[in-house]
Coordinates of C-alpha atoms and ligand atoms in Angstrom, one line a residue:
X4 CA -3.4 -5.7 -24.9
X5 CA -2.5 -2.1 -26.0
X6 CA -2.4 -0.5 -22.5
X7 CA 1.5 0.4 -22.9
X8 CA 1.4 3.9 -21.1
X9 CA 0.1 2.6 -17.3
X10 CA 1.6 3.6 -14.9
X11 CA 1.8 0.3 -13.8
X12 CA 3.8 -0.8 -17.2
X13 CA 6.2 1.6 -17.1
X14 CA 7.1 0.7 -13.8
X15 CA 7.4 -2.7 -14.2
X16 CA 8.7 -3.0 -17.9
X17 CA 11.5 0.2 -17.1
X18 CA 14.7 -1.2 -16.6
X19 CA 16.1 2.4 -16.3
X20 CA 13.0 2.3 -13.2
X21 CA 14.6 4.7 -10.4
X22 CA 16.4 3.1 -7.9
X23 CA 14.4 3.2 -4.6
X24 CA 16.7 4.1 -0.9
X25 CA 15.0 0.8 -0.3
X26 CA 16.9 -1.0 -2.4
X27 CA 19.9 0.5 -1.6
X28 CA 19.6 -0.1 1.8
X29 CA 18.4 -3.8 2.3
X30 CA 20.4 -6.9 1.8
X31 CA 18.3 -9.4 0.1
X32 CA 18.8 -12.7 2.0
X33 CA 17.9 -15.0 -0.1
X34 CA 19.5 -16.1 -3.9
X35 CA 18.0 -14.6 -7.5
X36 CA 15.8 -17.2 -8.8
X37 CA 15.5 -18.7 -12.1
X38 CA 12.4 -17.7 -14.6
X39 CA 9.9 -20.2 -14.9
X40 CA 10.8 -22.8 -17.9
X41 CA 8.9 -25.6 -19.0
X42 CA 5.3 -26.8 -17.2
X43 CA 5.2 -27.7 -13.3
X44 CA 2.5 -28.7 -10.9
X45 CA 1.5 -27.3 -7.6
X46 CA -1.2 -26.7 -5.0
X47 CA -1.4 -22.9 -5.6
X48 CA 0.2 -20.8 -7.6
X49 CA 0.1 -17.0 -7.1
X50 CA 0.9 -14.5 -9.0
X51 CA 3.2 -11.3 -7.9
X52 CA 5.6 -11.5 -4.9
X53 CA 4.7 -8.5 -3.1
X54 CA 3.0 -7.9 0.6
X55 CA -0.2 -9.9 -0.9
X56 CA 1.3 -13.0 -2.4
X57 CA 4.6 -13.0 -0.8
X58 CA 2.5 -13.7 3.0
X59 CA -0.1 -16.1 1.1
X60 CA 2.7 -17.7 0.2
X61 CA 4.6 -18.6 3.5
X62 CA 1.0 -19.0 5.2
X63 CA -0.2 -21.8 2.4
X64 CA 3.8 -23.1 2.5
X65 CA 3.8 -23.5 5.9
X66 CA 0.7 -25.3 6.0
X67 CA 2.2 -27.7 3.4
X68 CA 1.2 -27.2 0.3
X69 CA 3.1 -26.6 -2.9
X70 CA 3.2 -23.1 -3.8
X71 CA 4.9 -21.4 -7.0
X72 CA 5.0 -17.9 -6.9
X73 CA 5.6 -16.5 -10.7
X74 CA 7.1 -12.5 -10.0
X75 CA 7.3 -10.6 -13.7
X76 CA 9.8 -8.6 -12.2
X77 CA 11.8 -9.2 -9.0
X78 CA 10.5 -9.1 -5.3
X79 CA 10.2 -5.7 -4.4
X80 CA 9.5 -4.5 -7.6
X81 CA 6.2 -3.4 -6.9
X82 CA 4.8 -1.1 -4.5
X83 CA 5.3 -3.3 -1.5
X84 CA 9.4 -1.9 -2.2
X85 CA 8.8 1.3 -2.8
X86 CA 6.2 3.0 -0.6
X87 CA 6.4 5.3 1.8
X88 CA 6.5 2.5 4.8
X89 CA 3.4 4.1 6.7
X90 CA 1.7 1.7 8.8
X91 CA -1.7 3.1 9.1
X92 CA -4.8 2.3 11.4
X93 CA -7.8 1.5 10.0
X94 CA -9.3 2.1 6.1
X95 CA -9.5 4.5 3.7
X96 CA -12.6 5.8 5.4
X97 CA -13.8 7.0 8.5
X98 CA -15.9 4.6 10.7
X99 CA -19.0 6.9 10.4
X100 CA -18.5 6.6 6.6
X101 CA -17.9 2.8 6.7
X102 CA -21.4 2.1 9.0
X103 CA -23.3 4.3 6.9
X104 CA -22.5 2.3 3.8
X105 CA -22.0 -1.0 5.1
X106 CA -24.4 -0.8 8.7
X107 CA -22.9 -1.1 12.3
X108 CA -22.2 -4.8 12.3
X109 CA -20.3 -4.7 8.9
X110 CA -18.6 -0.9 10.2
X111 CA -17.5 -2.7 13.5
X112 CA -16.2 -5.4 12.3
X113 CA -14.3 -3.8 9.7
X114 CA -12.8 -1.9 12.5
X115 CA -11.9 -5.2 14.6
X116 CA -10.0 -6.7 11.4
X117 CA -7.9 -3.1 11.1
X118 CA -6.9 -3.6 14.2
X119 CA -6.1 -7.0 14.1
X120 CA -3.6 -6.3 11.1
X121 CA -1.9 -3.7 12.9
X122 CA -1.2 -5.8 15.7
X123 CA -0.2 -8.8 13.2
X124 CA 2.2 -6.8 11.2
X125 CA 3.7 -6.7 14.1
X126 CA 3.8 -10.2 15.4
X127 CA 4.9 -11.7 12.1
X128 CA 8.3 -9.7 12.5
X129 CA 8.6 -10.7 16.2
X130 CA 7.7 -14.4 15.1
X131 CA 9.8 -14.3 11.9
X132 CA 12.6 -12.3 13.3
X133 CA 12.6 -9.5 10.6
X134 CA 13.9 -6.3 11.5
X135 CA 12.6 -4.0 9.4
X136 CA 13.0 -0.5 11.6
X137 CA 9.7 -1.0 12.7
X138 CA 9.4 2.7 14.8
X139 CA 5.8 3.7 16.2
X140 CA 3.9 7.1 16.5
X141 CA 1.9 8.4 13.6
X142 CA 0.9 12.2 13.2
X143 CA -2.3 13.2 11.3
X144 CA -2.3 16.6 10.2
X145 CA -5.0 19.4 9.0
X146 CA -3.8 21.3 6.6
X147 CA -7.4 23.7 7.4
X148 CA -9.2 24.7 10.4
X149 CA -12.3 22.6 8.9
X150 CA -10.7 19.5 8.4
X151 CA -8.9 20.1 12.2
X152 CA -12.5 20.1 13.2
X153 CA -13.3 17.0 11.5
X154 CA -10.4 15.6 13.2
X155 CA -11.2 16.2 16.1
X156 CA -15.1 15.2 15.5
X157 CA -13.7 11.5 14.5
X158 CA -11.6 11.3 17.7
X159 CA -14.0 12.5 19.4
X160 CA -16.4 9.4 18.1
X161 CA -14.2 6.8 17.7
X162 CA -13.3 7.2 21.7
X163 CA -17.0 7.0 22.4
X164 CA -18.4 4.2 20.0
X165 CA -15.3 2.0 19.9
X166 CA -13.3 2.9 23.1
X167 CA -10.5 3.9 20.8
X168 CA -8.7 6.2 22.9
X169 CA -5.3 5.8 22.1
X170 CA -4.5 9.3 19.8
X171 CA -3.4 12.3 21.5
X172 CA -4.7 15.6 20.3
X173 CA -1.9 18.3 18.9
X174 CA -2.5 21.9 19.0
X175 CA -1.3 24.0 16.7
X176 CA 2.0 24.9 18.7
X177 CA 2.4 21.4 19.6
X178 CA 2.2 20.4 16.0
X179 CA 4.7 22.4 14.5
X180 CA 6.8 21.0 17.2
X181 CA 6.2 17.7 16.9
X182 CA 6.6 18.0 12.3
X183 CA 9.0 21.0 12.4
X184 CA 7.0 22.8 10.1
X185 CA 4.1 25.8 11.1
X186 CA 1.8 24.6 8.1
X187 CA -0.6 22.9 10.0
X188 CA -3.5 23.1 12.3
X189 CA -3.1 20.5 14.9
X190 CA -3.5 17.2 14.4
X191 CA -3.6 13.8 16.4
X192 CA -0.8 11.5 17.3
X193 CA -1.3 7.8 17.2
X194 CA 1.3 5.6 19.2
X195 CA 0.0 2.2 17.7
X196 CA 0.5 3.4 14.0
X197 CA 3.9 4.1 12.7
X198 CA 6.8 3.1 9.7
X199 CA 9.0 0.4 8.9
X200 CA 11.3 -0.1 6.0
X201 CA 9.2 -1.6 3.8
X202 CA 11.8 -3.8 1.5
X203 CA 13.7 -5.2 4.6
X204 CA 9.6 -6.6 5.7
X205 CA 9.3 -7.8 2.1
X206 CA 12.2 -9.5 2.1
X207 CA 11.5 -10.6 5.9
X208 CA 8.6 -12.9 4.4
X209 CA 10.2 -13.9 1.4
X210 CA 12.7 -15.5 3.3
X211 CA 10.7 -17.0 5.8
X212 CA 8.0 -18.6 2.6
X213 CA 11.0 -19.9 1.0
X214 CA 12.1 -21.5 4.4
X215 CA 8.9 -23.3 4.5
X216 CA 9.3 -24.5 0.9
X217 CA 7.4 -22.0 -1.0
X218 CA 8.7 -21.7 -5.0
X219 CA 9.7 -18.0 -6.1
X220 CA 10.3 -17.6 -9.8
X221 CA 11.5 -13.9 -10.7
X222 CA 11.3 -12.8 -14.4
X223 CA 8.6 -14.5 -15.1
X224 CA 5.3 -12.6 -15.9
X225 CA 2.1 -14.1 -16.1
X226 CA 0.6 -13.4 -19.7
X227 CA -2.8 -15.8 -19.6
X228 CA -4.7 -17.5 -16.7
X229 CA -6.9 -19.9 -17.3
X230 CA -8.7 -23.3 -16.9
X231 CA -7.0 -26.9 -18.4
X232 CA -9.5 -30.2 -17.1
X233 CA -10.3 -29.3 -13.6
X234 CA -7.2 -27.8 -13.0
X235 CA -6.5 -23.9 -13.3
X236 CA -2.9 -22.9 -15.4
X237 CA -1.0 -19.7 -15.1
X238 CA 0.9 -19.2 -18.2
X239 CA 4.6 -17.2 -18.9
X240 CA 5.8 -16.5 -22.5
X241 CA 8.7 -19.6 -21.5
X242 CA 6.3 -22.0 -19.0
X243 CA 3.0 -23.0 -17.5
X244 CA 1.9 -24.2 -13.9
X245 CA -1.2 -25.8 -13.4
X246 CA -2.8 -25.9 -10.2
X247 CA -5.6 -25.9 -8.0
X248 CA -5.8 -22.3 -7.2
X249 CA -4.4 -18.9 -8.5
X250 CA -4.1 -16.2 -6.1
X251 CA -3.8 -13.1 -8.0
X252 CA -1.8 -10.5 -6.1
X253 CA -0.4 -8.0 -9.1
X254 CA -2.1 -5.1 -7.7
X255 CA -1.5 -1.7 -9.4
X256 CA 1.0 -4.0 -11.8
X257 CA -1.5 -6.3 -12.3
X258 CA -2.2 -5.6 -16.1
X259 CA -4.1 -7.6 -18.7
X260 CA -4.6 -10.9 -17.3
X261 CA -8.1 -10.4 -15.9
X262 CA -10.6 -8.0 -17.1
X263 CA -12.7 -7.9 -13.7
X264 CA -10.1 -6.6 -11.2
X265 CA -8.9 -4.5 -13.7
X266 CA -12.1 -3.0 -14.3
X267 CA -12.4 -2.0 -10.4
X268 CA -8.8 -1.3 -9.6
X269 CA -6.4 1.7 -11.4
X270 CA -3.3 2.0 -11.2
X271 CA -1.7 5.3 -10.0
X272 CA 1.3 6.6 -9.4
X273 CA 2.4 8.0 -6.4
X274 CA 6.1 9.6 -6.0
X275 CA 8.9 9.5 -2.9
X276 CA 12.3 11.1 -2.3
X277 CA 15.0 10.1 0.0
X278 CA 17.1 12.9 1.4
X279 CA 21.0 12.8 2.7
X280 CA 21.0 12.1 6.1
X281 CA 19.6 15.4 8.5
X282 CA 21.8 16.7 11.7
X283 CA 21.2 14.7 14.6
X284 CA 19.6 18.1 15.9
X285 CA 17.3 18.2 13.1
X286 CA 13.6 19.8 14.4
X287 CA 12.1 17.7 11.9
X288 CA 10.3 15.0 13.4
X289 CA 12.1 15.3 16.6
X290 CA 10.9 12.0 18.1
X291 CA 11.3 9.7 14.4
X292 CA 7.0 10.2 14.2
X293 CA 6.4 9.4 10.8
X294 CA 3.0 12.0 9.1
X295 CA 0.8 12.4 7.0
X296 CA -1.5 15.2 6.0
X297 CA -5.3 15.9 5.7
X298 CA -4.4 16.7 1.9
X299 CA -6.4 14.7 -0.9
X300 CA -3.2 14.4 -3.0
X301 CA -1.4 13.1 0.5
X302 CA 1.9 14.8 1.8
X303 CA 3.6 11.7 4.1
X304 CA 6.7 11.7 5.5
X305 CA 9.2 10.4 8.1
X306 CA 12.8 9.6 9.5
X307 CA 15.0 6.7 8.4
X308 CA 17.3 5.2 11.1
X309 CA 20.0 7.3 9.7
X310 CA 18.3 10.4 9.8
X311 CA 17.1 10.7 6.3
X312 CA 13.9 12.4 5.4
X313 CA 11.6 9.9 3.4
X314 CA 8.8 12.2 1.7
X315 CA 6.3 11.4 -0.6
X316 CA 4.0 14.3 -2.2
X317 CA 2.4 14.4 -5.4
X318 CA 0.6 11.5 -7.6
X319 CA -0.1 11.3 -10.9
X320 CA -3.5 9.9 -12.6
X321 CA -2.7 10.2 -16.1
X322 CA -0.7 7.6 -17.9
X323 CA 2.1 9.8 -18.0
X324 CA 4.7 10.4 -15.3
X325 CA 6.7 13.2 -14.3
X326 CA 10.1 13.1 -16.5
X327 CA 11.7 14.6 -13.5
X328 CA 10.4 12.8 -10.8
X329 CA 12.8 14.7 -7.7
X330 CA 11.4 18.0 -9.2
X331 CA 7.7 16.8 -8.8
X332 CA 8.0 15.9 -5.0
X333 CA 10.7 18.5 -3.8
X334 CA 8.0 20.8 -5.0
X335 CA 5.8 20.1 -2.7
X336 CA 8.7 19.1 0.1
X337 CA 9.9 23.0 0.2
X338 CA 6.3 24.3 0.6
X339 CA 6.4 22.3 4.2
X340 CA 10.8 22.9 4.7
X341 CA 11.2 25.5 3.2
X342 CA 15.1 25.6 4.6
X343 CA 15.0 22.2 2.9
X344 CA 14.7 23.7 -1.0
X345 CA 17.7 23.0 -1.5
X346 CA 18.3 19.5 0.1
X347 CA 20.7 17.1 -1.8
X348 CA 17.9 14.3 -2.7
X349 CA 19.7 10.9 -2.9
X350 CA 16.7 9.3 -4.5
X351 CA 14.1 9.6 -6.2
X352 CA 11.3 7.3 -7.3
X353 CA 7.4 6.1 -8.1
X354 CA 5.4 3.2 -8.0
X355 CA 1.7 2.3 -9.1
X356 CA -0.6 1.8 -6.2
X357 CA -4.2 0.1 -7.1
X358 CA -6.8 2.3 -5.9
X359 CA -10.3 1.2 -6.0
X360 CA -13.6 3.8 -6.7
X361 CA -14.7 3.1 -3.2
X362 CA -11.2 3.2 -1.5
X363 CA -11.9 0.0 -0.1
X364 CA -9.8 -3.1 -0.9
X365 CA -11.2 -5.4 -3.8
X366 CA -11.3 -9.1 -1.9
X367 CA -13.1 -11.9 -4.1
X368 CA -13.2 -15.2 -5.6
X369 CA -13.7 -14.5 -9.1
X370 CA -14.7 -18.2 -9.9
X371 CA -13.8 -21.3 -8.6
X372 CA -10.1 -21.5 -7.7
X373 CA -9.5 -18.0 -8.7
X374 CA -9.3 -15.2 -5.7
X375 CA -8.1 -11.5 -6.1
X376 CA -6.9 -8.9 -3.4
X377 CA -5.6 -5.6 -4.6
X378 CA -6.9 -1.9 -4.3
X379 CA -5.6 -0.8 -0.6
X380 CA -5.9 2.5 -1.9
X381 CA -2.9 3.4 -0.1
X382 CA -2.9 1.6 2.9
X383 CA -1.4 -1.7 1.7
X384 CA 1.5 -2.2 3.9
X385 CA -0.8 -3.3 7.1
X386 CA -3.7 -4.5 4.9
X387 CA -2.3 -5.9 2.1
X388 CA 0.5 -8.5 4.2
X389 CA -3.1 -9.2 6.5
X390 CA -5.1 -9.6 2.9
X391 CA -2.3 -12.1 1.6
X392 CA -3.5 -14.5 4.9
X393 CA -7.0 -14.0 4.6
X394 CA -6.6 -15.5 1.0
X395 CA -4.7 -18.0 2.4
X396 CA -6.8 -19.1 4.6
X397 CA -9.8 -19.5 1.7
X398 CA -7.2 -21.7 0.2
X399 CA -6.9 -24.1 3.2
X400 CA -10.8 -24.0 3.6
X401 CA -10.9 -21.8 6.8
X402 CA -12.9 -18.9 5.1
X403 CA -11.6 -16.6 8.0
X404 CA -12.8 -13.3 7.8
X405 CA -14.0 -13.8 3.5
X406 CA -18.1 -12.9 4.6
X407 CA -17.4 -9.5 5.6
X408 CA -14.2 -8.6 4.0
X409 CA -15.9 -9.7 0.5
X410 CA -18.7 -7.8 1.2
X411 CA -16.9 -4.2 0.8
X412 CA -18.7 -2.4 -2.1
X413 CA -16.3 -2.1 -4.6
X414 CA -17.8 -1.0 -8.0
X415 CA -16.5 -1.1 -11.6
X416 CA -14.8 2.9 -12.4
X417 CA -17.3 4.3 -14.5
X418 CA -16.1 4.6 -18.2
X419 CA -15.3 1.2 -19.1
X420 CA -12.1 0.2 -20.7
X421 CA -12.1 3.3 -23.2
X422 CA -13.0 6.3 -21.0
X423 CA -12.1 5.5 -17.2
X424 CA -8.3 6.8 -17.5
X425 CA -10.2 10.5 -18.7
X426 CA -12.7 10.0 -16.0
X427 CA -10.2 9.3 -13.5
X428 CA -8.0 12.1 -14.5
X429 CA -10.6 14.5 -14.6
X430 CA -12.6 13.8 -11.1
X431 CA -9.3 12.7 -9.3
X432 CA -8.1 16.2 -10.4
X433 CA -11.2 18.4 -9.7
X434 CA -10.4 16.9 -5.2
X435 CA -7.2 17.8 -5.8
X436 CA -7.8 20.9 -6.4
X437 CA -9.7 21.7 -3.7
X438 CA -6.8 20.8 -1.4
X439 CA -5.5 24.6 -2.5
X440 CA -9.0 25.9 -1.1
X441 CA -9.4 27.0 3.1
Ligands
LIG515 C1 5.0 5.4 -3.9 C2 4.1 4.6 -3.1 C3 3.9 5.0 -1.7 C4 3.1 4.2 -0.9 N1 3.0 4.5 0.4 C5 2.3 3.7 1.3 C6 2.4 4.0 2.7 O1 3.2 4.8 3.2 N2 1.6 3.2 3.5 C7 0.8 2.2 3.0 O2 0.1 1.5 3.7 N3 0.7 2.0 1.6 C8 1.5 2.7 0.8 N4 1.5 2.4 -0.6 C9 0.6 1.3 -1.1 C10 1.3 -0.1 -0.8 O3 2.6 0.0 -1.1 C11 0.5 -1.1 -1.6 O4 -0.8 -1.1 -1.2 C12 1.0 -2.5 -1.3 O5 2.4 -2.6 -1.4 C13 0.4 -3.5 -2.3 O6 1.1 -4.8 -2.2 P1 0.8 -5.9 -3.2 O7 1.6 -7.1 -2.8 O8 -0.7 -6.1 -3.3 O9 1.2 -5.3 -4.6 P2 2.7 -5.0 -5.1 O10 3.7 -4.8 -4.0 O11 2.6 -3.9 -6.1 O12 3.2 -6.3 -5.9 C14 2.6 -6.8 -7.0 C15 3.6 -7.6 -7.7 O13 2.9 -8.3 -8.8 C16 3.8 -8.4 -9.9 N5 2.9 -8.7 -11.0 C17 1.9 -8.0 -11.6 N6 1.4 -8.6 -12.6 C18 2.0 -9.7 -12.8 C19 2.0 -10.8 -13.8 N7 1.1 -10.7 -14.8 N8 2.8 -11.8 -13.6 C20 3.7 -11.9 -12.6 N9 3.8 -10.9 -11.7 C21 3.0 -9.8 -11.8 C22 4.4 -7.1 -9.9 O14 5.7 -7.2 -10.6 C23 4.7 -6.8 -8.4 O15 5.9 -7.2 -8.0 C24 2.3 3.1 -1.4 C25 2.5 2.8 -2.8 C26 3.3 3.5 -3.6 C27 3.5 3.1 -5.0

């Protein structure tokens, strides 16, 4: 495996790997655990202890079956403990864009299941008691008359072909009120998306799979999957389970192991900064909204409970990172506040996201006792918790949701092995240009 530059290896092998405000500001509730030695048995044993495996995990324990969970870092490591905590409605894609690819039965559906994510994200913490800041109200914002327009086209539709009338339009005065910043448009307000802290949810469903009887080794990367007798075996450089079924849940971390998710979902790296805490009389995000922008390289943003300004701006698809990662984003934090230039920035950070050529998540059983979800393209903190069940639920023979979910086209990045990191780096950089154009 010669692929030591990803993004996704630097964050995961780094010890020196920024320290994230999320860390900082969640109490883990449950012990360290102790790498996998030696060769156990289990039901199921998944791989990675983020959103995805960490909620198949407490769905399968629960259920009662034997789960390991083998985590090559700690939980949290990943992206599910350092994003920007935006809880998003819907995919990557527009509905109109979704029907025309997939047809109006697939399109709707897809739509149903969003929603049905949001509103289970939410009744996991209620159920599970995890306070995790959960705050609602989520501001889209066009950073060009054209894409206000398309905004507004897509409310427009989405009230009359699904009923989904729940955003409020923004004007442009009522924007800049509501973000504190004249940049944009207008945009559209969405009460039933939001932010939480995304570590404190983490650790919410850790806690609650270990409760139920789930098995978390930390430390304890995954170096070859394969098949012993009937039985399927995950294998560490110290220990082997053998099971029934591997979940893989690595995501943008997941590197080496298997050649067909890797060959659909890339790593990249996207980049956050936490802020000392604003005045109380701050005009930035008066009412704790958290936003995002029209941008294709994304600004998003939001208020902590304590008043600190969470920003993420500026990704990176090349296999190198910024050296100076609080640079990078307060680049493109001043261009928004620009009283904030000069902002003491407590933290700073990145993390690999797994983002798919389509945008759509990458849901499959890759042979038998082997499934994969990854590639949220961004959107993982609703999807990928709901993706952990849906796996699940193949597991225990229930098949909820699979058909269409499965169905998602999700093609190999052109390039193969060799030439998809240039590929990448060269179309991913010819849209983000254009997000400098009116
Ligand atoms: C900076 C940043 C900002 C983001 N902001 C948002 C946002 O605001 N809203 C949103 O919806 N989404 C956002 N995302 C995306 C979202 O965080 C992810 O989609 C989601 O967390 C993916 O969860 P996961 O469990 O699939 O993967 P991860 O949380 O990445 O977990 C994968 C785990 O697998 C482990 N692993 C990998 N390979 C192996 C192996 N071989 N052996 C053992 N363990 C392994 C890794 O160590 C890691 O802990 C952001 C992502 C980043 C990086």
């Amino acid at each position: 495996m010669t692929v030591v530059h990803s993004p996704s290896r630097h964050v995961c092998s780094a010890a020196s790997a920024p320290t994230t405000w999320y860390h900082a500001s969640a109490r883990r509730p449950f012990a360290r655990s102790i790498p996998l030695i030696g060769e156990t048995t289990a039901d199921v044993v998944i791989i990675g202890a983020g959103f995805t495996g960490v909620s198949a995990a407490l769905d399968l324990a629960k259920a009662g079956l034997s789960v390991v969970i083998l985590e090559a870092n700690e939980v949290g490591a990943g992206a599910s403990g350092r994003n920007g905590g935006l809880t998003c409605t819907g995919w990557r894609h527009d509905q109109k864009w979704l029907e025309a690819r997939m047809g109006q039965e697939d399109a709707r559906k897809l739509w149903l299941l969003a929603e049905d994510a949001k509103a289970d994200l939410l009744a996991r913490m209620h159920d599970f008691h995890i306070e995790a800041d959960w705050t609602p109200g989520q501001i889209f914002a066009a950073h060009t008359p054209r894409l206000m327009r398309d905004l507004d086209d897509d409310a427009d539709y989405m009230a009359r072909a699904y009923g989904y009338e729940r955003p409020r339009r923004l004007d442009r005065e009522q924007v800049a009120h509501a973000l504190g910043t004249t940049c944009y448009y207008g945009g559209w307000r969405d009460p039933s998306a939001g932010h939480v802290h995304p570590l404190k949810l983490l650790y919410g469903l850790m806690q609650a799979a270990l409760v139920a009887k789930a098995n978390l080794h930390e430390n304890s990367r995954v170096i070859e999957i394969g098949a012993d007798g009937s039985k399927r075996f995950a294998r560490t450089a110290n220990g082997r389970v053998l099971a029934e079924h591997i979940l893989l849940c690595g995501d943008g971390y997941l590197d080496g192991i298997e050649p067909d998710v890797e060959a659909r979902v890339l790593p990249i790296g996207s980049f956050v900064i936490a802020t000392e805490p604003l005045p109380a009389n701050s005009p930035i995000l008066p009412l704790h909204d958290s936003a995002m922008d029209t941008r294709f390289v994304v600004n998003y943003w939001r208020k902590t409970a304590d008043q600190r300004l969470i920003f993420g701006g500026g990704e990176k698809y090349t296999p190198s990172w910024p050296s100076d990662v609080e640079s990078f984003v307060r680049r493109n934090l001043a261009k928004l506040y620009p009283n904030l230039s000069d902002i003491q920035i407590t933290h700073a950070w990145g993390g690999a996201l797994g983002i798919t050529p389509t945008r759509l998540p990458y849901l499959r059983q890759l042979r038998a006792g082997v499934l994969s979800a990854s590639g949220y393209s961004g959107q993982g903190v609703v999807l990928a918790p709901y993706f952990g069940r849906i796996l699940a639920a193949c597991v225990l023979g229930q098949h909820r949701d699979y058909d269409v979910l499965g169905r998602m086209p999700v093609p190999h990045f052109p390039g193969g092995r060799v030439l998809r990191w240039p590929l990448l780096t060269a179309a991913m950089s010819w849209y983000a240009l254009r997000d400098k154009l009116p």
